[in-house]
Tab-separated table of C-alpha atoms in Angstrom:
chain	number	residue	atom	x	y	z
A	1	UNK	CA	146.801	115.546	108.197
A	2	UNK	CA	146.856	114.703	104.544
A	3	UNK	CA	150.184	112.733	105.284
A	4	UNK	CA	148.351	110.689	107.840
A	5	UNK	CA	145.510	110.062	105.425
A	6	UNK	CA	147.705	108.288	103.085
A	7	UNK	CA	149.683	106.136	105.375
A	8	UNK	CA	149.010	102.449	104.728
A	9	UNK	CA	149.532	101.274	108.244
A	10	UNK	CA	146.615	103.456	109.442
A	11	UNK	CA	144.356	101.887	106.942
A	12	UNK	CA	145.539	98.537	107.852
A	13	UNK	CA	144.758	99.303	111.504
A	14	UNK	CA	141.260	100.392	110.410
A	15	UNK	CA	140.725	97.084	108.474
A	16	UNK	CA	141.715	95.079	111.517
A	17	UNK	CA	139.401	97.124	113.744
A	18	UNK	CA	136.404	96.534	111.616
A	19	UNK	CA	135.159	93.233	112.997
A	20	UNK	CA	135.810	94.360	116.588
A	21	UNK	CA	134.542	98.028	116.427
A	22	UNK	CA	132.661	98.772	113.272
A	23	UNK	CA	130.449	95.599	112.708
A	24	UNK	CA	128.962	95.647	116.264
A	25	UNK	CA	128.572	99.461	115.983
A	26	UNK	CA	126.964	99.177	112.596
A	27	UNK	CA	124.460	96.539	113.722
A	28	UNK	CA	123.558	98.426	116.864
A	29	UNK	CA	122.870	101.560	114.864
A	30	UNK	CA	120.871	99.578	112.346
A	31	UNK	CA	118.811	97.878	115.010
A	32	UNK	CA	118.165	101.027	116.898
A	33	UNK	CA	117.377	102.936	113.660
A	34	UNK	CA	114.843	100.249	112.509
A	35	UNK	CA	113.070	99.833	115.789
A	36	UNK	CA	113.279	103.566	116.584
A	37	UNK	CA	111.585	104.290	113.230
A	38	UNK	CA	108.821	101.873	113.992
A	39	UNK	CA	108.264	103.487	117.353
A	40	UNK	CA	108.444	107.032	115.739
A	41	UNK	CA	105.787	105.938	113.139
A	42	UNK	CA	103.501	104.331	115.730
A	43	UNK	CA	103.820	107.487	117.933
A	44	UNK	CA	103.433	109.792	115.009
A	45	UNK	CA	100.331	108.001	113.741
A	46	UNK	CA	98.632	107.971	117.150
A	47	UNK	CA	99.417	111.504	118.142
A	48	UNK	CA	98.840	112.819	114.583
A	49	UNK	CA	95.461	111.357	114.692
A	50	UNK	CA	94.780	112.599	118.124
A	51	UNK	CA	95.631	116.217	117.013
A	52	UNK	CA	93.012	116.004	114.187
A	53	UNK	CA	90.298	114.669	116.496
A	54	UNK	CA	87.438	116.683	117.733
A	55	UNK	CA	88.231	116.327	121.350
A	56	UNK	CA	90.023	119.244	122.914
A	57	UNK	CA	91.682	117.112	125.562
A	58	UNK	CA	93.051	114.717	122.977
A	59	UNK	CA	94.313	117.580	120.903
A	60	UNK	CA	95.931	119.177	124.004
A	61	UNK	CA	97.692	115.930	124.975
A	62	UNK	CA	99.123	115.758	121.453
A	63	UNK	CA	100.151	119.317	121.450
A	64	UNK	CA	101.964	119.000	124.704
A	65	UNK	CA	103.887	115.896	123.428
A	66	UNK	CA	104.821	117.565	120.209
A	67	UNK	CA	105.903	120.796	121.710
A	68	UNK	CA	107.880	119.495	124.453
A	69	UNK	CA	109.953	116.942	122.371
A	70	UNK	CA	110.370	119.232	119.394
A	71	UNK	CA	111.649	122.099	121.562
A	72	UNK	CA	114.180	120.290	123.638
A	73	UNK	CA	117.485	118.890	122.202
A	74	UNK	CA	117.620	115.180	121.481
A	75	UNK	CA	120.942	114.844	123.282
A	76	UNK	CA	119.464	116.162	126.435
A	77	UNK	CA	116.502	113.682	126.138
A	78	UNK	CA	118.884	110.790	125.743
A	79	UNK	CA	121.014	111.787	128.589
A	80	UNK	CA	117.940	112.205	130.743
A	81	UNK	CA	116.791	108.688	129.959
A	82	UNK	CA	120.228	107.437	130.700
A	83	UNK	CA	120.781	109.166	134.046
A	84	UNK	CA	117.334	110.109	135.404
A	85	UNK	CA	114.852	107.595	134.221
A	86	UNK	CA	116.297	104.653	136.200
A	87	UNK	CA	116.003	106.806	139.331
A	88	UNK	CA	112.386	107.807	138.434
A	89	UNK	CA	111.614	104.147	137.812
A	90	UNK	CA	112.620	103.093	141.352
A	91	UNK	CA	116.252	103.631	141.635
A	92	UNK	CA	117.244	99.996	142.206
A	93	UNK	CA	120.423	100.552	140.422
A	94	UNK	CA	118.997	99.052	137.231
A	95	UNK	CA	120.385	100.333	133.996
A	96	UNK	CA	118.350	100.753	130.952
A	97	UNK	CA	119.904	98.689	128.120
A	98	UNK	CA	121.614	100.889	125.477
A	99	UNK	CA	119.460	99.520	122.679
A	100	UNK	CA	116.366	100.539	124.545
A	101	UNK	CA	117.801	103.948	125.317
A	102	UNK	CA	118.520	104.510	121.643
A	103	UNK	CA	115.243	103.422	120.279
A	104	UNK	CA	113.373	105.496	122.922
A	105	UNK	CA	115.544	108.510	122.223
A	106	UNK	CA	115.056	108.686	118.483
A	107	UNK	CA	111.657	107.071	118.577
A	108	UNK	CA	109.982	109.557	120.862
A	109	UNK	CA	111.854	112.503	119.461
A	110	UNK	CA	111.026	111.849	115.828
A	111	UNK	CA	107.511	110.596	116.740
A	112	UNK	CA	106.849	114.165	117.722
A	113	UNK	CA	107.966	115.452	114.172
A	114	UNK	CA	106.229	112.635	112.430
A	115	UNK	CA	103.078	113.420	114.362
A	116	UNK	CA	103.068	116.960	112.849
A	117	UNK	CA	103.831	115.549	109.308
A	118	UNK	CA	100.829	113.254	109.668
A	119	UNK	CA	98.566	115.919	111.188
A	120	UNK	CA	99.295	118.342	108.248
A	121	UNK	CA	98.687	115.421	105.769
A	122	UNK	CA	95.305	114.635	107.300
A	123	UNK	CA	94.307	118.330	107.417
A	124	UNK	CA	95.196	118.629	103.725
A	125	UNK	CA	92.528	116.249	102.736
A	126	UNK	CA	89.288	118.196	102.138
A	127	UNK	CA	86.527	117.700	104.795
A	128	UNK	CA	84.074	116.502	102.168
A	129	UNK	CA	85.953	113.094	102.134
A	130	UNK	CA	85.282	112.571	105.726
A	131	UNK	CA	81.726	113.699	105.362
A	132	UNK	CA	81.125	111.237	102.482
A	133	UNK	CA	82.517	108.415	104.530
A	134	UNK	CA	80.439	109.479	107.586
A	135	UNK	CA	77.370	109.660	105.514
A	136	UNK	CA	77.955	105.989	104.445
A	137	UNK	CA	78.396	104.963	107.925
A	138	UNK	CA	82.123	104.491	108.244
A	139	UNK	CA	83.504	104.925	111.822
A	140	UNK	CA	86.305	107.417	112.421
A	141	UNK	CA	89.002	104.676	112.372
A	142	UNK	CA	87.548	103.077	109.159
A	143	UNK	CA	87.433	106.494	107.516
A	144	UNK	CA	91.100	107.044	108.401
A	145	UNK	CA	92.082	103.618	107.159
A	146	UNK	CA	90.110	103.334	103.949
A	147	UNK	CA	89.680	106.970	102.824
A	148	UNK	CA	92.023	109.583	104.582
A	149	UNK	CA	95.269	107.645	105.146
A	150	UNK	CA	95.669	106.233	101.628
A	151	UNK	CA	95.400	109.840	100.279
A	152	UNK	CA	97.638	111.306	103.006
A	153	UNK	CA	100.453	108.947	102.340
A	154	UNK	CA	101.261	110.351	99.021
A	155	UNK	CA	101.388	113.844	100.488
A	156	UNK	CA	103.495	113.069	103.516
A	157	UNK	CA	105.965	110.686	101.876
A	158	UNK	CA	108.738	113.275	101.180
A	159	UNK	CA	108.735	114.877	104.672
A	160	UNK	CA	108.301	111.394	106.190
A	161	UNK	CA	111.415	110.187	104.295
A	162	UNK	CA	113.267	113.270	105.560
A	163	UNK	CA	112.304	112.236	109.155
A	164	UNK	CA	113.415	108.702	108.629
A	165	UNK	CA	116.768	109.788	107.363
A	166	UNK	CA	117.322	112.246	110.195
A	167	UNK	CA	116.396	109.529	112.643
A	168	UNK	CA	119.086	107.219	111.336
A	169	UNK	CA	121.619	109.884	111.632
A	170	UNK	CA	120.376	111.130	115.084
A	171	UNK	CA	121.108	107.730	116.457
A	172	UNK	CA	124.649	108.963	116.704
A	173	UNK	CA	123.732	110.966	119.904
A	174	UNK	CA	123.799	107.579	121.552
A	175	UNK	CA	127.530	107.838	121.609
A	176	UNK	CA	127.068	110.441	124.404
A	177	UNK	CA	125.941	107.757	126.738
A	178	UNK	CA	128.277	105.116	125.525
A	179	UNK	CA	125.476	103.649	123.385
A	180	UNK	CA	127.681	100.957	121.797
A	181	UNK	CA	126.522	102.361	118.357
A	182	UNK	CA	128.504	103.157	115.351
A	183	UNK	CA	129.456	106.664	116.467
A	184	UNK	CA	130.559	105.370	119.899
A	185	UNK	CA	132.868	102.803	118.357
A	186	UNK	CA	134.152	105.300	115.872
A	187	UNK	CA	135.186	107.634	118.699
A	188	UNK	CA	136.611	104.840	120.581
A	189	UNK	CA	138.767	103.552	117.725
A	190	UNK	CA	139.767	107.102	116.857
A	191	UNK	CA	140.857	108.146	120.245
A	192	UNK	CA	142.739	104.825	121.037
A	193	UNK	CA	144.740	104.916	117.927
A	194	UNK	CA	144.761	108.678	116.994
A	195	UNK	CA	143.766	107.733	113.408
A	196	UNK	CA	140.726	109.962	113.364
A	197	UNK	CA	140.665	110.563	109.594
A	198	UNK	CA	140.311	106.758	108.943
A	199	UNK	CA	137.874	106.327	111.798
A	200	UNK	CA	135.451	108.985	110.654
A	201	UNK	CA	135.794	108.107	107.035
A	202	UNK	CA	134.734	104.504	107.614
A	203	UNK	CA	131.874	105.562	109.917
A	204	UNK	CA	130.546	108.074	107.352
A	205	UNK	CA	130.555	105.248	104.785
A	206	UNK	CA	128.549	103.003	107.066
A	207	UNK	CA	125.883	105.685	107.769
A	208	UNK	CA	125.713	106.274	104.061
A	209	UNK	CA	125.111	102.631	103.502
A	210	UNK	CA	122.072	102.662	105.673
A	211	UNK	CA	120.747	106.108	104.537
A	212	UNK	CA	121.317	105.950	100.884
A	213	UNK	CA	119.002	102.910	100.178
A	214	UNK	CA	116.473	104.355	102.543
A	215	UNK	CA	116.410	107.564	100.508
A	216	UNK	CA	116.099	105.600	97.283
A	217	UNK	CA	113.291	103.532	98.733
A	218	UNK	CA	111.454	106.689	99.897
A	219	UNK	CA	111.912	108.186	96.341
A	220	UNK	CA	110.581	105.021	94.912
A	221	UNK	CA	107.449	105.010	97.162
A	222	UNK	CA	106.912	108.653	96.378
A	223	UNK	CA	106.916	108.091	92.585
A	224	UNK	CA	104.728	105.040	93.020
A	225	UNK	CA	102.204	106.935	95.110
A	226	UNK	CA	102.177	109.796	92.600
A	227	UNK	CA	100.129	107.659	90.363
A	228	UNK	CA	97.474	107.485	92.749
A	229	UNK	CA	95.163	110.545	92.590
A	230	UNK	CA	94.118	112.380	95.627
A	231	UNK	CA	91.567	115.040	96.404
A	232	UNK	CA	92.799	118.522	95.623
A	233	UNK	CA	95.100	119.617	98.474
A	234	UNK	CA	96.775	122.921	99.616
A	235	UNK	CA	100.382	122.083	98.601
A	236	UNK	CA	101.970	125.341	99.696
A	237	UNK	CA	100.623	124.811	103.209
A	238	UNK	CA	102.006	121.273	103.208
A	239	UNK	CA	105.472	122.648	102.108
A	240	UNK	CA	105.575	125.194	104.881
A	241	UNK	CA	104.461	122.715	107.464
A	242	UNK	CA	107.000	120.003	106.401
A	243	UNK	CA	110.036	122.217	106.986
A	244	UNK	CA	111.841	120.632	109.908
A	245	UNK	CA	115.115	119.593	111.318
B	1	UNK	CA	51.919	105.073	104.036
B	2	UNK	CA	54.506	105.064	106.877
B	3	UNK	CA	56.634	107.967	107.658
B	4	UNK	CA	60.194	107.705	106.358
B	5	UNK	CA	61.549	110.806	107.964
B	6	UNK	CA	60.096	112.728	110.848
B	7	UNK	CA	61.676	115.819	112.134
B	8	UNK	CA	60.412	117.303	115.479
B	9	UNK	CA	61.167	120.821	116.787
B	10	UNK	CA	64.623	120.630	115.220
B	11	UNK	CA	66.933	123.595	116.156
B	12	UNK	CA	70.620	124.078	114.983
B	13	UNK	CA	72.724	126.891	116.149
B	14	UNK	CA	76.248	127.736	114.918
B	15	UNK	CA	77.516	129.694	117.861
B	16	UNK	CA	74.931	132.632	118.115
B	17	UNK	CA	73.562	132.038	114.629
B	18	UNK	CA	70.355	130.082	114.557
B	19	UNK	CA	70.511	128.132	111.301
B	20	UNK	CA	67.318	126.236	112.001
B	21	UNK	CA	64.498	127.383	114.147
B	22	UNK	CA	62.030	124.726	115.378
B	23	UNK	CA	61.600	122.832	112.134
B	24	UNK	CA	58.799	120.246	112.050
B	25	UNK	CA	58.643	118.050	108.924
B	26	UNK	CA	57.299	114.625	107.901
B	27	UNK	CA	58.264	112.790	104.737
B	28	UNK	CA	56.329	109.738	103.823
B	29	UNK	CA	57.854	106.622	102.447
B	30	UNK	CA	58.396	106.900	98.692
B	31	UNK	CA	57.763	110.662	98.728
B	32	UNK	CA	59.897	113.137	96.676
B	33	UNK	CA	60.457	116.198	98.652
B	34	UNK	CA	62.157	119.233	97.257
B	35	UNK	CA	63.687	121.910	99.506
B	36	UNK	CA	64.182	125.401	98.102
B	37	UNK	CA	65.245	128.636	99.528
B	38	UNK	CA	67.862	131.350	99.359
B	39	UNK	CA	71.442	130.587	100.103
B	40	UNK	CA	72.185	130.770	103.845
B	41	UNK	CA	68.527	129.879	104.676
B	42	UNK	CA	69.287	126.633	106.395
B	43	UNK	CA	68.127	124.207	103.741
B	44	UNK	CA	71.516	122.435	103.520
B	45	UNK	CA	71.840	122.470	107.308
B	46	UNK	CA	68.422	120.691	107.484
B	47	UNK	CA	69.489	117.916	105.078
B	48	UNK	CA	72.860	117.587	106.689
B	49	UNK	CA	71.051	117.229	110.194
B	50	UNK	CA	68.965	114.449	108.814
B	51	UNK	CA	72.113	112.498	107.909
B	52	UNK	CA	73.640	113.576	111.201
B	53	UNK	CA	76.610	115.385	109.496
B	54	UNK	CA	75.512	118.232	111.715
B	55	UNK	CA	74.378	117.381	115.182
B	56	UNK	CA	71.138	119.042	116.095
B	57	UNK	CA	71.292	121.516	118.900
B	58	UNK	CA	67.841	120.366	120.068
B	59	UNK	CA	64.916	118.402	118.661
B	60	UNK	CA	64.412	114.936	117.361
B	61	UNK	CA	64.865	113.136	114.129
B	62	UNK	CA	63.339	109.850	113.248
B	63	UNK	CA	64.091	107.722	110.260
B	64	UNK	CA	61.980	104.581	109.663
B	65	UNK	CA	60.305	105.250	113.008
B	66	UNK	CA	63.616	105.094	114.902
B	67	UNK	CA	65.293	108.072	116.479
B	68	UNK	CA	68.699	109.119	115.186
B	69	UNK	CA	71.020	109.821	117.962
B	70	UNK	CA	74.614	110.534	118.436
B	71	UNK	CA	75.087	106.856	119.440
B	72	UNK	CA	73.404	105.213	116.600
B	73	UNK	CA	73.786	107.681	113.673
B	74	UNK	CA	76.399	105.461	111.881
B	75	UNK	CA	74.074	102.440	112.104
B	76	UNK	CA	71.183	104.572	110.852
B	77	UNK	CA	73.420	105.861	107.929
B	78	UNK	CA	74.343	102.308	107.029
B	79	UNK	CA	70.746	101.196	107.190
B	80	UNK	CA	68.733	103.908	105.679
B	81	UNK	CA	70.248	106.938	104.133
B	82	UNK	CA	72.711	107.822	101.393
B	83	UNK	CA	73.841	111.282	100.520
B	84	UNK	CA	74.862	112.951	97.264
B	85	UNK	CA	76.906	116.039	97.782
B	86	UNK	CA	77.323	119.300	95.921
B	87	UNK	CA	81.061	118.699	95.518
B	88	UNK	CA	80.488	114.962	94.635
B	89	UNK	CA	83.056	113.863	97.301
B	90	UNK	CA	84.131	110.747	95.461
B	91	UNK	CA	87.129	108.977	96.812
B	92	UNK	CA	89.840	110.087	94.366
B	93	UNK	CA	92.409	107.348	95.216
B	94	UNK	CA	89.954	104.614	94.258
B	95	UNK	CA	88.544	103.614	90.886
B	96	UNK	CA	84.836	104.151	90.134
B	97	UNK	CA	84.201	100.497	90.859
B	98	UNK	CA	86.113	100.702	94.164
B	99	UNK	CA	84.221	103.855	95.088
B	100	UNK	CA	80.964	101.902	94.702
B	101	UNK	CA	81.954	98.652	96.361
B	102	UNK	CA	83.914	100.130	99.419
B	103	UNK	CA	80.971	100.658	101.653
B	104	UNK	CA	79.025	97.442	100.786
B	105	UNK	CA	82.221	95.399	101.229
B	106	UNK	CA	83.589	96.980	104.370
B	107	UNK	CA	80.395	97.977	106.102
B	108	UNK	CA	77.874	95.274	105.005
B	109	UNK	CA	80.415	92.543	104.326
B	110	UNK	CA	79.042	91.749	100.886
B	111	UNK	CA	81.331	89.382	98.964
B	112	UNK	CA	83.504	91.165	96.399
B	113	UNK	CA	82.020	89.442	93.365
B	114	UNK	CA	78.434	90.244	94.517
B	115	UNK	CA	79.356	93.882	95.326
B	116	UNK	CA	80.874	94.322	91.886
B	117	UNK	CA	77.776	92.839	90.151
B	118	UNK	CA	75.642	95.212	92.130
B	119	UNK	CA	77.962	98.089	91.359
B	120	UNK	CA	77.741	97.322	87.641
B	121	UNK	CA	74.006	97.346	87.801
B	122	UNK	CA	74.195	100.794	89.586
B	123	UNK	CA	76.495	102.123	86.996
B	124	UNK	CA	74.221	100.977	84.267
B	125	UNK	CA	71.443	102.854	85.797
B	126	UNK	CA	73.373	106.157	85.569
B	127	UNK	CA	74.726	105.139	82.108
B	128	UNK	CA	78.368	104.836	83.022
B	129	UNK	CA	79.106	101.057	83.043
B	130	UNK	CA	82.068	101.571	80.701
B	131	UNK	CA	83.784	103.910	83.305
B	132	UNK	CA	84.152	101.224	86.069
B	133	UNK	CA	87.869	101.045	85.827
B	134	UNK	CA	88.812	104.719	85.631
B	135	UNK	CA	89.643	107.101	88.503
B	136	UNK	CA	87.183	109.895	89.314
B	137	UNK	CA	89.495	112.744	88.069
B	138	UNK	CA	89.350	111.316	84.588
B	139	UNK	CA	85.608	112.070	84.466
B	140	UNK	CA	83.732	115.221	83.800
B	141	UNK	CA	81.878	116.828	86.667
B	142	UNK	CA	78.520	115.568	85.352
B	143	UNK	CA	79.922	111.952	85.065
B	144	UNK	CA	81.397	112.305	88.613
B	145	UNK	CA	78.072	113.299	89.991
B	146	UNK	CA	76.394	110.380	88.282
B	147	UNK	CA	79.056	108.049	89.848
B	148	UNK	CA	78.229	109.642	93.206
B	149	UNK	CA	74.545	108.795	92.678
B	150	UNK	CA	75.536	105.298	91.682
B	151	UNK	CA	77.529	105.067	94.901
B	152	UNK	CA	74.487	106.215	96.873
B	153	UNK	CA	72.292	103.524	95.063
B	154	UNK	CA	74.860	100.855	95.556
B	155	UNK	CA	74.170	100.450	99.269
B	156	UNK	CA	70.548	99.837	98.472
B	157	UNK	CA	69.240	102.567	100.824
B	158	UNK	CA	65.684	103.544	101.240
B	159	UNK	CA	66.367	107.261	101.583
B	160	UNK	CA	68.359	109.338	99.195
B	161	UNK	CA	69.503	112.827	100.242
B	162	UNK	CA	70.686	115.343	97.603
B	163	UNK	CA	72.498	118.390	98.599
B	164	UNK	CA	72.353	120.841	95.611
B	165	UNK	CA	73.616	118.116	93.313
B	166	UNK	CA	73.920	120.200	90.297
B	167	UNK	CA	75.145	123.630	91.722
B	168	UNK	CA	78.882	122.786	91.167
B	169	UNK	CA	78.401	121.602	87.638
B	170	UNK	CA	78.920	123.406	84.291
B	171	UNK	CA	75.599	124.352	82.772
B	172	UNK	CA	75.815	121.849	79.994
B	173	UNK	CA	76.275	119.018	82.392
B	174	UNK	CA	73.282	119.783	84.673
B	175	UNK	CA	70.853	117.964	82.411
B	176	UNK	CA	72.554	114.554	82.421
B	177	UNK	CA	72.475	114.486	86.131
B	178	UNK	CA	68.859	115.652	86.330
B	179	UNK	CA	67.867	113.025	83.936
B	180	UNK	CA	69.347	110.326	86.171
B	181	UNK	CA	67.509	111.764	89.182
B	182	UNK	CA	64.244	111.909	87.248
B	183	UNK	CA	64.661	108.275	86.409
B	184	UNK	CA	65.297	107.475	90.053
B	185	UNK	CA	62.215	109.376	91.137
B	186	UNK	CA	60.025	106.878	89.279
B	187	UNK	CA	60.931	104.297	91.890
B	188	UNK	CA	59.556	103.719	95.264
B	189	UNK	CA	62.674	105.266	96.955
B	190	UNK	CA	62.248	108.271	99.216
B	191	UNK	CA	64.065	111.336	97.992
B	192	UNK	CA	64.775	114.606	99.723
B	193	UNK	CA	66.443	117.067	97.448
B	194	UNK	CA	67.910	120.541	98.000
B	195	UNK	CA	67.976	122.167	94.626
B	196	UNK	CA	67.397	125.349	92.593
B	197	UNK	CA	66.318	123.396	89.521
B	198	UNK	CA	62.645	124.290	89.427
B	199	UNK	CA	62.025	122.322	86.202
B	200	UNK	CA	63.187	119.213	88.093
B	201	UNK	CA	61.043	120.122	91.149
B	202	UNK	CA	58.009	120.476	88.892
B	203	UNK	CA	58.639	117.207	87.105
B	204	UNK	CA	59.305	114.869	90.142
B	205	UNK	CA	58.370	116.602	93.446
B	206	UNK	CA	55.342	115.504	95.342
B	207	UNK	CA	55.837	118.364	97.644
B	208	UNK	CA	57.998	121.423	97.876
B	209	UNK	CA	58.989	123.285	100.933
B	210	UNK	CA	60.402	126.784	101.059
B	211	UNK	CA	63.006	127.530	103.749
B	212	UNK	CA	63.812	131.094	104.822
B	213	UNK	CA	65.899	132.170	107.676
B	214	UNK	CA	65.859	128.772	109.292
B	215	UNK	CA	62.110	128.244	109.106
B	216	UNK	CA	59.700	126.488	106.726
B	217	UNK	CA	57.604	129.389	105.621
B	218	UNK	CA	55.696	127.753	102.816
B	219	UNK	CA	54.904	124.269	101.582
B	220	UNK	CA	52.794	122.801	98.887
B	221	UNK	CA	52.756	121.021	95.615
B	222	UNK	CA	55.041	122.204	92.803
B	223	UNK	CA	51.967	123.552	91.102
B	224	UNK	CA	51.078	125.672	94.043
B	225	UNK	CA	54.463	127.214	94.125
B	226	UNK	CA	54.430	127.979	90.328
B	227	UNK	CA	50.873	129.301	90.168
B	228	UNK	CA	50.075	131.034	93.461
B	229	UNK	CA	52.666	131.175	96.091
B	230	UNK	CA	51.270	132.895	99.144
B	231	UNK	CA	54.171	134.281	101.073
B	232	UNK	CA	55.831	137.513	99.882
B	233	UNK	CA	59.320	136.106	100.327
B	234	UNK	CA	58.396	132.977	98.359
B	235	UNK	CA	57.135	135.093	95.473
B	236	UNK	CA	60.248	137.226	95.463
B	237	UNK	CA	62.514	134.177	95.540
B	238	UNK	CA	60.702	132.479	92.784
B	239	UNK	CA	60.508	135.477	90.517
B	240	UNK	CA	64.290	135.636	90.688
B	241	UNK	CA	65.118	132.003	89.885
B	242	UNK	CA	62.381	131.510	87.382
B	243	UNK	CA	63.496	134.717	85.554
């Protein structure tokens, strides 16, 4: 193994494979991750807010979504979208584009987790804040936008960043359905040449290139939001609630 | 004078517990009403129902002659009433100035410059104009409550509701808040105030009501309460808080 790792011809093969395998894979993963994150945030905000609403029906809808997607494997969900969804959609032999598969997979899955992050963030803000807003005549959405969310963001930044990073890495399950992503091309290069060490090393580096700046960005946003005071919150509760994948 | 607030047969239940039992109450425009009563008697619930923070189980509430309903309560809050809370409930992520201008700018669409000028006037009235740029957590409790009062003033409401505004304060800060309230009371504004500060009640109240177990059991001028309260329960309560 170590012998193979040092062989120059293997590294040369890797360099040659970069434009054909790694660049398209990298771009696909990046695209899927960015769009998937946007979808996850959107779903997370919507369902997070539903779960803090007064209506029991809305709460129940949010609960079902969260529990279902948190408690089934992502890989299974993606395979389901790949093989079963086209049939459910009419069975005309149409295939869902790989990019859409990927963004649905990670977006819906992480949306469930982000929904929980946002719910606990909203619940950590004392009810007096909503009451003050209500007494001034703010609607529910205005209260969320001007009063609750700005305070919530600081609290949820660390678990949210955690979710974003996991989302990027979880795009790799797309490889299971030939997703044309980084992991897929990595496997493809590795198995066609047998140079697995080089294949995975390069792949890891590319995931790192996406994740590391994201982690730094999250840290920066966290520090910046620290300067903004929030109402006293129950931090231990938050910590317990934000433990996740 | 016209009625500012009219409460008709108001009942509020929390589960099996009857917090308010058939309350009838009229507050005239410009009147200063003080509500007293032991804790758990329903006095806070009453003031919160007027502001629709609690939805009445039955009965009607009118403000300025218009019924407050589930549908219009936000409009009514915008138009008539402002509330000062026991726990201040300032928005901690906003500066004092932003706390004051948020509602006028977002709800009444007052231009920023105008809203800020009005906010400065309100801060001056509570003696905190130099604190406009700081965050609430940099202020003492008394100062925070004065900012909360300024925030209530800033929307130019006709009805101010105070829910035990001094109960969460350190004793030495109570007076600065009461002073501001006494000054406000000299104006035409209608004030309804839940409080245990009998000195304040005596100084500003036109009328005092005593609430016990969800019912108004005695009402009269402050003098009446201090000199010859009729009801046994009132006497007992007053003897305790007046020492």
